[in-house]
Amino acid sequence: MVAAKENNSLTVAPFECAWSDDLKFREAGRGCVAFDAFAHNDVTVVFRENVGSQHYHYKKDNSPHYIVIIGSNRNRRLKIQVDGESVVDEEASDLCRCSLEFESYWISIYDGLVSIGKGRYPFQNLVFQWQDSKPNCSVQYVGLSSWDKHVGYRNVSVFPVTNNRISLWKQVDYREVKGFVEEEEGMGCDYEQWGLGNFLESWELSDVIFLVGEEEVDVPAHKVILQASGCFPLSSSDGDVIQLGGVSYPILHALLQYIYTGRTQILESELAPLRDLSSNFEVIPLVRQCDENINRLKLSNGASDPCKSVELSCPVSHPLSGFMFPTAFPADVGKLKTFYSSGEYSDIEICLSDHGLTFQSHKVILSLWSVAFAKMFTNGMSESHSSTIYLTDVSPEAFKAMLNFMYSGELNMEDTVNFGTDLIHLLFLADRFGVVPLHQECCKMLLECLSEDSVCSVLQVVSSISSCKLIEEMCKRKFSMHFDYCTTASLDFVLLDQATFSDILESADLTVTSEEKILDAVLMWCMKAEEPQRWEDIDELMNYSNPEILFKERLQSLDDLLPHVRFSLLPYELLERLENSNLSRQVPVFNRLVKEAASFLASRLTCPGNETTSRFQHRRSSFKELQYIRDGDSNGVLHFVGTSYGSHQWVNPVLAKKIIITSSSPTSRFTDPKALASRTYVGTSFAGPRMEDGRISSWWMVDLGEDHQLMCNYYTFRQDGSRAYARSWKFQGSMDGKTWTDLRVHENDQTMCKAGQFASWPITAANALLPFRFFRLVLTGPTADTSTPWNFCICYLELYGYFR
Amino acid sequence: MSNQKKRNFQTEAFKHRVVVDPKYADKTWQILERAIHQIYNQDASGLSFEELYRNAYNMVLHKFGDKLYTGFIATMTGHLKEKSKLIEVAQGGSFLEELNKKWNEHNKALEMIRDVLMYMDRTYVESAKKPHVHPMGLSLWKDNVVRSPKIYSRLLETLLDLVKKERTGEVIDRGLLRNVTKMFMDLGNLCIRLILRSLFWMLLLCFTRLSLRSLLSLVIVGITRRKLRNV
């Protein structure tokens, strides 16, 4: 058995290859495969026309194929091979996570364009791209292979690469649920294929007519589209007619098709007239392409067949930018923008009735992006025969941004104070009118801006839009990973609906310093708390009140939410207190859960039973609590790390390279990182000043390492033997070592007054609940010693809090 | 994006989005229901698409998609019942004409209703895994008009009668016949199977090949196209 399929995952043994009929591109030569892989090296993916055997090996394959090897040469290089020849061999050392965990990748092939990326979302985080000069358009089956070590694959799924990358995103949403699936045919969604192509030779919204040939066949078109793509003899009045006596219909059709869809087909014999017509109207990209083809035919003369047709398509600047208007069309963005600002050829006035603003626009531009607008202009209701339309409930800033997007294909939001609100409004607007690419851009931007502070408000908003599932999931995840912060820093979370809050509580990522916090949060949510309260406060309120009054309409929700609290993780003493509380007496479910947990703990103390329900299991991601007891104790992080997280005697963690301490001045006899981590007293230890951004700066910085974070709630440092006492400084935390968040700001702090003195400070703000990897102490004002005002004299440092 | 920007990213509380008016859904639905009536009465040119679309959008956004969907079905069913009565009372030769006229009206109305309910069609219908508005409208026509007992048998008879008439040399309205056949095609597989199969063989027996050509080709093309699509 090559592949052991378990929970949608399979393991491929060395020198073997897994194939499946499911792992197949729907269209030969075009498709994308996304998967998670777990390997030391050589994640090898094979693309070929037919299914190979179990013992398939690409070194022995004679038929045409593509091979992508991620983490080749002991996880140092990325390779692409075509038919046994290495065509790409790139330095890429960090692609495999060395068997630490599953890593997500995607590989897409589109007519010989091989793209490789990291992460769960196809076309995001592109790592490498390579274009095959002789595209192999027959590859269809995907084989998952290995080299000399086992490779684990899971969540493998294959998507079609359509000319609309948005549909990819959509499929990602339910990919996680199914695992090995290929997406199903969408039900009658003509909305997905909507675009400028729908208006090719359509009488709808047309404002100019071509009369072609002797018979004067009339062909409708749209001025703004024509004029953006070339230079046509048009007036700004209605009902233009362009006479083309000497041109046959197929030629004009090819020209219009090129303008409206970005591609066309034409017989070789008709290339020359098409070239003449397009140069007549200055459709430059088409002229250039015709010329290229004519020259190519001249070079291979004799062999040419006048009945053969040639494919002409508009050069796309970036194949992965999608086939969006106007980037993949011959239309000139600059021209479009001037038509927008000048209102030339405009045939519609849009009036935002709530704000009294009007915009000049073009029906065809609005319609090509949005089916809703197209129908508004054509389906026979009052807007169809009016040149002014009124929109209600539309924010002017968002509408402006949407129009800009429609004319330029780019989303440009001004970075104003209301940026967040405007973006949300725009998201709603894009969703309301079905402007899918804009919706997508908004989602992307929103994800980039997402922070612990905004998850709640974003969650409230997006949960009503069904097309924002991805954002909703990300928000929930972020919330559950920063549960302490999100439930403490603001009480917005009580406004979430029950389903959302319940999802967060159920999340496997839920990270919390103590289970008590979850209990507090559930109680606060159920009573729609307006100020932060702990369970004790609520319990006290119960003395004068009853559950019906306290929890009102959410009393029922207690029954659903309280079971998510894992009471058995609470200390036994606390459980006893809970058991005797008013809450337990008056809320039956509370009583039941506390009793259950207590009896569970009691039984486990005697005989360890089997823990079946999740209610009794530890949370996967909980923190180790490192509590400050006294100055210079051995409970802090630096000491804990020095014992390799509690596994042996203390060794200086700086020497053991478990943590890195740096300072503003170079390491020397008197600026010694390892002294700071040890508890031995050093008479002279300081960080000297340096210039940063034109200002004097002295600091000490601790890096806990990539895999560790600390929610810091206390810190200690010790003055060295000098009298240069720090008076104004900041204690800061950071995740990336570049952007810093203040944890505690000291201004003219007189605490230090003796040489060799210890001093400790708590971090009290909500920021104490944010985990950080980097911490630093930075001097913000001169010290008490005027001779060395910028020496930050510290000989010992310790941090406390919740560590993981 | 800088961390600073992340911190500054604030969204105005969207509390106003929460509906406070308990009668909100009913009120909004009444507007839409009135509009559907107007559309069926061929009086749509005065309606504001923007207003209707916005109301339908808001209903879905406020989680009244279900109410909207069932409401639309109920209203449309009502109209179709009325129509089928009108068709039933049509006398003799005008029966087919009436059917065809009503079918065209229904199609036009359905198109407009689909446009107004587009947002629901795109979001609510997809997530609730219900039939889309257009197919739903067609199947309502099928259930309430074509399959109504008084119409179904009469329809078969009339069609057969037409065929016979032509055979004896009378001039019939071929265009009408074609339109009715096309209706069956639009209604889809089930209807084709139900009606055309029985009719088809009967027709074959009593009909000269020449005059059947138009009908035959239409039916065959329709069936094969459907088959191909299902492959």
Short mmCIF file of N, CA, C and O in Angstrom, two decimals, chain A residues 708-786:
data_model
loop_
_atom_site.label_atom_id
_atom_site.label_comp_id
_atom_site.label_asym_id
_atom_site.label_seq_id
_atom_site.Cartn_x
_atom_site.Cartn_y
_atom_site.Cartn_z
N HIS A 708 8.18 31.14 20.66
CA HIS A 708 7.70 31.45 22.00
C HIS A 708 7.18 32.87 22.10
O HIS A 708 7.66 33.77 21.43
N GLN A 709 6.18 33.00 22.92
CA GLN A 709 5.63 34.32 23.19
C GLN A 709 5.32 34.46 24.66
O GLN A 709 5.15 33.46 25.36
N LEU A 710 5.21 35.68 25.06
CA LEU A 710 4.90 35.95 26.45
C LEU A 710 3.86 37.05 26.51
O LEU A 710 3.96 38.06 25.83
N MET A 711 2.84 36.81 27.35
CA MET A 711 1.95 37.91 27.70
C MET A 711 2.52 38.44 29.01
O MET A 711 2.35 37.82 30.06
N CYS A 712 3.20 39.54 28.94
CA CYS A 712 3.99 40.00 30.08
C CYS A 712 3.11 40.78 31.04
O CYS A 712 2.42 41.71 30.63
N ASN A 713 3.14 40.40 32.33
CA ASN A 713 2.37 41.18 33.29
C ASN A 713 3.22 41.75 34.43
O ASN A 713 2.71 42.41 35.33
N TYR A 714 4.52 41.48 34.40
CA TYR A 714 5.40 41.99 35.45
C TYR A 714 6.81 41.99 34.92
O TYR A 714 7.15 41.10 34.13
N TYR A 715 7.62 42.96 35.32
CA TYR A 715 9.02 42.84 34.96
C TYR A 715 9.92 43.44 36.03
O TYR A 715 9.48 44.30 36.80
N THR A 716 11.14 42.96 36.08
CA THR A 716 12.09 43.36 37.12
C THR A 716 13.38 43.75 36.43
O THR A 716 13.78 43.12 35.46
N PHE A 717 14.04 44.83 36.92
CA PHE A 717 15.44 44.96 36.55
C PHE A 717 16.27 45.47 37.71
O PHE A 717 15.73 45.93 38.72
N ARG A 718 17.57 45.36 37.58
CA ARG A 718 18.46 45.70 38.68
C ARG A 718 19.47 46.70 38.20
O ARG A 718 20.08 46.54 37.14
N GLN A 719 19.64 47.74 39.01
CA GLN A 719 20.62 48.77 38.72
C GLN A 719 22.02 48.20 38.89
O GLN A 719 22.25 47.38 39.79
N ASP A 720 22.95 48.61 38.04
CA ASP A 720 24.34 48.14 38.26
C ASP A 720 25.00 49.01 39.33
O ASP A 720 24.33 49.73 40.06
N GLY A 721 26.30 48.98 39.41
CA GLY A 721 26.98 49.69 40.49
C GLY A 721 27.05 51.21 40.32
O GLY A 721 27.53 51.91 41.20
N SER A 722 26.56 51.73 39.22
CA SER A 722 26.69 53.16 38.97
C SER A 722 25.51 53.93 39.58
O SER A 722 24.57 53.34 40.10
N ARG A 723 25.59 55.26 39.50
CA ARG A 723 24.50 56.09 40.00
C ARG A 723 23.65 56.65 38.86
O ARG A 723 22.88 57.59 39.07
N ALA A 724 23.85 56.11 37.67
CA ALA A 724 23.08 56.62 36.52
C ALA A 724 21.70 55.97 36.55
O ALA A 724 21.41 55.03 35.81
N TYR A 725 20.83 56.45 37.45
CA TYR A 725 19.51 55.84 37.59
C TYR A 725 18.59 56.27 36.45
O TYR A 725 18.51 57.47 36.14
N ALA A 726 17.92 55.32 35.89
CA ALA A 726 16.97 55.65 34.81
C ALA A 726 15.77 56.37 35.42
O ALA A 726 15.30 56.01 36.50
N ARG A 727 15.31 57.40 34.76
CA ARG A 727 14.16 58.16 35.26
C ARG A 727 12.97 58.09 34.30
O ARG A 727 11.83 58.03 34.71
N SER A 728 13.26 58.15 33.01
CA SER A 728 12.17 58.08 32.02
C SER A 728 12.51 56.99 31.02
O SER A 728 13.54 57.05 30.35
N TRP A 729 11.68 55.99 30.96
CA TRP A 729 11.92 54.91 29.99
C TRP A 729 10.61 54.22 29.66
O TRP A 729 9.57 54.50 30.30
N LYS A 730 10.67 53.40 28.66
CA LYS A 730 9.47 52.65 28.26
C LYS A 730 9.79 51.17 28.24
O LYS A 730 10.89 50.78 27.88
N PHE A 731 8.79 50.38 28.58
CA PHE A 731 8.90 48.94 28.42
C PHE A 731 7.95 48.57 27.28
O PHE A 731 6.77 48.90 27.32
N GLN A 732 8.50 47.93 26.25
CA GLN A 732 7.71 47.69 25.05
C GLN A 732 7.75 46.23 24.60
O GLN A 732 8.69 45.51 24.92
N GLY A 733 6.73 45.83 23.87
CA GLY A 733 6.70 44.48 23.31
C GLY A 733 6.47 44.53 21.82
O GLY A 733 5.96 45.52 21.29
N SER A 734 6.87 43.47 21.12
CA SER A 734 6.70 43.45 19.67
C SER A 734 6.65 42.01 19.19
O SER A 734 7.21 41.10 19.81
N MET A 735 5.96 41.80 18.09
CA MET A 735 5.95 40.47 17.48
C MET A 735 7.04 40.32 16.43
O MET A 735 7.50 39.22 16.15
N ASP A 736 7.46 41.43 15.81
CA ASP A 736 8.40 41.32 14.69
C ASP A 736 9.73 42.00 14.95
O ASP A 736 10.61 41.96 14.11
N GLY A 737 9.88 42.64 16.10
CA GLY A 737 11.14 43.33 16.39
C GLY A 737 11.25 44.67 15.70
O GLY A 737 12.28 45.33 15.79
N LYS A 738 10.22 45.10 15.02
CA LYS A 738 10.27 46.39 14.31
C LYS A 738 9.24 47.36 14.84
O LYS A 738 9.53 48.51 15.13
N THR A 739 8.01 46.89 14.92
CA THR A 739 6.97 47.80 15.42
C THR A 739 6.69 47.45 16.88
O THR A 739 6.52 46.29 17.22
N TRP A 740 6.64 48.46 17.69
CA TRP A 740 6.59 48.23 19.14
C TRP A 740 5.31 48.76 19.75
O TRP A 740 4.77 49.77 19.33
N THR A 741 4.84 48.03 20.74
CA THR A 741 3.66 48.44 21.48
C THR A 741 4.10 48.77 22.91
O THR A 741 4.80 47.97 23.53
N ASP A 742 3.70 49.91 23.41
CA ASP A 742 4.08 50.28 24.78
C ASP A 742 3.36 49.40 25.77
O ASP A 742 2.14 49.24 25.71
N LEU A 743 4.11 48.85 26.69
CA LEU A 743 3.49 48.06 27.76
C LEU A 743 3.43 48.88 29.04
O LEU A 743 2.48 48.83 29.78
N ARG A 744 4.51 49.60 29.29
CA ARG A 744 4.48 50.51 30.44
C ARG A 744 5.40 51.68 30.14
O ARG A 744 6.53 51.49 29.72
N VAL A 745 4.91 52.88 30.40
CA VAL A 745 5.68 54.08 30.16
C VAL A 745 6.01 54.72 31.51
O VAL A 745 5.12 54.93 32.33
N HIS A 746 7.30 54.94 31.73
CA HIS A 746 7.72 55.58 32.99
C HIS A 746 8.18 57.00 32.67
O HIS A 746 8.99 57.20 31.78
N GLU A 747 7.65 57.95 33.41
CA GLU A 747 8.11 59.32 33.22
C GLU A 747 8.53 59.87 34.58
O GLU A 747 7.74 59.91 35.51
N ASN A 748 9.78 60.26 34.63
CA ASN A 748 10.36 60.76 35.87
C ASN A 748 10.04 59.83 37.04
O ASN A 748 9.52 60.24 38.06
N ASP A 749 10.36 58.59 36.87
CA ASP A 749 10.13 57.56 37.88
C ASP A 749 11.31 57.57 38.85
O ASP A 749 12.45 57.39 38.45
N GLN A 750 11.02 57.83 40.13
CA GLN A 750 12.11 58.01 41.10
C GLN A 750 12.43 56.72 41.84
O GLN A 750 13.14 56.75 42.86
N THR A 751 11.94 55.59 41.38
CA THR A 751 12.09 54.35 42.13
C THR A 751 13.55 54.00 42.39
O THR A 751 13.93 53.64 43.51
N MET A 752 14.39 54.11 41.36
CA MET A 752 15.78 53.71 41.50
C MET A 752 16.56 54.77 42.28
O MET A 752 16.57 55.94 41.88
N CYS A 753 17.16 54.38 43.39
CA CYS A 753 17.94 55.37 44.12
C CYS A 753 19.19 54.78 44.77
O CYS A 753 19.92 55.47 45.49
N LYS A 754 19.45 53.51 44.58
CA LYS A 754 20.67 52.92 45.14
C LYS A 754 21.37 52.10 44.06
O LYS A 754 20.72 51.57 43.17
N ALA A 755 22.67 52.01 44.18
CA ALA A 755 23.40 51.14 43.28
C ALA A 755 23.05 49.69 43.60
O ALA A 755 22.90 49.33 44.77
N GLY A 756 22.88 48.90 42.57
CA GLY A 756 22.59 47.49 42.77
C GLY A 756 21.18 47.20 43.24
O GLY A 756 20.86 46.08 43.63
N GLN A 757 20.30 48.19 43.15
CA GLN A 757 18.94 48.00 43.65
C GLN A 757 18.08 47.24 42.65
O GLN A 757 18.19 47.42 41.45
N PHE A 758 17.17 46.38 43.16
CA PHE A 758 16.16 45.72 42.32
C PHE A 758 14.91 46.59 42.29
O PHE A 758 14.61 47.27 43.26
N ALA A 759 14.18 46.53 41.21
CA ALA A 759 12.85 47.15 41.20
C ALA A 759 11.97 46.41 40.20
O ALA A 759 12.45 45.92 39.18
N SER A 760 10.67 46.32 40.53
CA SER A 760 9.74 45.59 39.67
C SER A 760 8.47 46.40 39.46
O SER A 760 8.09 47.18 40.33
N TRP A 761 7.87 46.20 38.30
CA TRP A 761 6.64 46.94 37.98
C TRP A 761 5.63 46.00 37.33
O TRP A 761 6.01 45.19 36.48
N PRO A 762 4.37 46.13 37.68
CA PRO A 762 3.34 45.35 36.96
C PRO A 762 2.93 46.03 35.66
O PRO A 762 3.07 47.24 35.54
N ILE A 763 2.46 45.25 34.72
CA ILE A 763 1.86 45.82 33.50
C ILE A 763 0.36 45.69 33.70
O ILE A 763 -0.15 44.57 33.83
N THR A 764 -0.31 46.77 33.71
CA THR A 764 -1.72 46.68 34.08
C THR A 764 -2.68 46.88 32.91
O THR A 764 -3.81 46.45 32.97
N ALA A 765 -2.20 47.53 31.87
CA ALA A 765 -3.13 47.82 30.76
C ALA A 765 -3.55 46.53 30.06
O ALA A 765 -2.99 45.46 30.30
N ALA A 766 -4.53 46.64 29.20
CA ALA A 766 -5.01 45.47 28.45
C ALA A 766 -3.91 44.89 27.56
O ALA A 766 -3.96 43.72 27.20
N ASN A 767 -2.91 45.70 27.26
CA ASN A 767 -1.81 45.21 26.44
C ASN A 767 -1.07 44.05 27.10
O ASN A 767 -0.38 43.28 26.43
N ALA A 768 -1.22 43.92 28.41
CA ALA A 768 -0.59 42.80 29.10
C ALA A 768 -1.17 41.48 28.61
O ALA A 768 -0.61 40.42 28.88
N LEU A 769 -2.28 41.53 27.91
CA LEU A 769 -2.90 40.30 27.43
C LEU A 769 -2.56 40.00 25.98
O LEU A 769 -3.10 39.08 25.40
N LEU A 770 -1.67 40.81 25.41
CA LEU A 770 -1.24 40.51 24.05
C LEU A 770 0.09 39.77 24.11
O LEU A 770 1.01 40.21 24.78
N PRO A 771 0.19 38.65 23.41
CA PRO A 771 1.47 37.94 23.44
C PRO A 771 2.49 38.60 22.52
O PRO A 771 2.15 39.08 21.45
N PHE A 772 3.73 38.64 22.98
CA PHE A 772 4.81 39.20 22.17
C PHE A 772 6.02 38.29 22.20
O PHE A 772 6.21 37.52 23.14
N ARG A 773 6.83 38.42 21.16
CA ARG A 773 8.06 37.64 21.10
C ARG A 773 9.24 38.49 21.58
O ARG A 773 10.15 38.00 22.22
N PHE A 774 9.24 39.78 21.21
CA PHE A 774 10.35 40.67 21.57
C PHE A 774 9.92 41.61 22.69
O PHE A 774 8.78 42.07 22.71
N PHE A 775 10.85 41.90 23.59
CA PHE A 775 10.59 42.90 24.62
C PHE A 775 11.79 43.81 24.68
O PHE A 775 12.91 43.38 24.47
N ARG A 776 11.56 45.08 24.99
CA ARG A 776 12.73 45.92 25.18
C ARG A 776 12.44 47.03 26.18
O ARG A 776 11.29 47.43 26.40
N LEU A 777 13.56 47.48 26.80
CA LEU A 777 13.52 48.62 27.68
C LEU A 777 14.25 49.72 26.95
O LEU A 777 15.40 49.55 26.55
N VAL A 778 13.58 50.84 26.74
CA VAL A 778 14.23 51.89 25.98
C VAL A 778 14.17 53.19 26.78
O VAL A 778 13.14 53.56 27.34
N LEU A 779 15.35 53.83 26.87
CA LEU A 779 15.48 55.06 27.64
C LEU A 779 14.84 56.20 26.85
O LEU A 779 15.13 56.39 25.67
N THR A 780 13.97 56.98 27.50
CA THR A 780 13.34 58.08 26.78
C THR A 780 13.80 59.45 27.29
O THR A 780 13.47 60.47 26.71
N GLY A 781 14.54 59.45 28.41
CA GLY A 781 15.07 60.72 28.91
C GLY A 781 16.40 60.46 29.57
O GLY A 781 16.76 59.31 29.81
N PRO A 782 17.18 61.51 29.86
CA PRO A 782 18.49 61.31 30.46
C PRO A 782 18.39 60.70 31.86
O PRO A 782 17.38 60.85 32.54
N THR A 783 19.44 60.01 32.25
CA THR A 783 19.46 59.38 33.58
C THR A 783 19.86 60.42 34.63
O THR A 783 20.10 61.59 34.31
N ALA A 784 19.91 59.95 35.87
CA ALA A 784 20.21 60.87 36.97
C ALA A 784 21.67 61.32 36.94
O ALA A 784 22.04 62.29 37.60
N ASP A 785 22.49 60.62 36.20
CA ASP A 785 23.92 60.94 36.16
C ASP A 785 24.19 61.84 34.96
O ASP A 785 24.03 61.43 33.82
N THR A 786 24.65 63.09 35.23
CA THR A 786 24.82 64.02 34.12
C THR A 786 26.04 63.69 33.27
O THR A 786 26.12 64.09 32.12
#
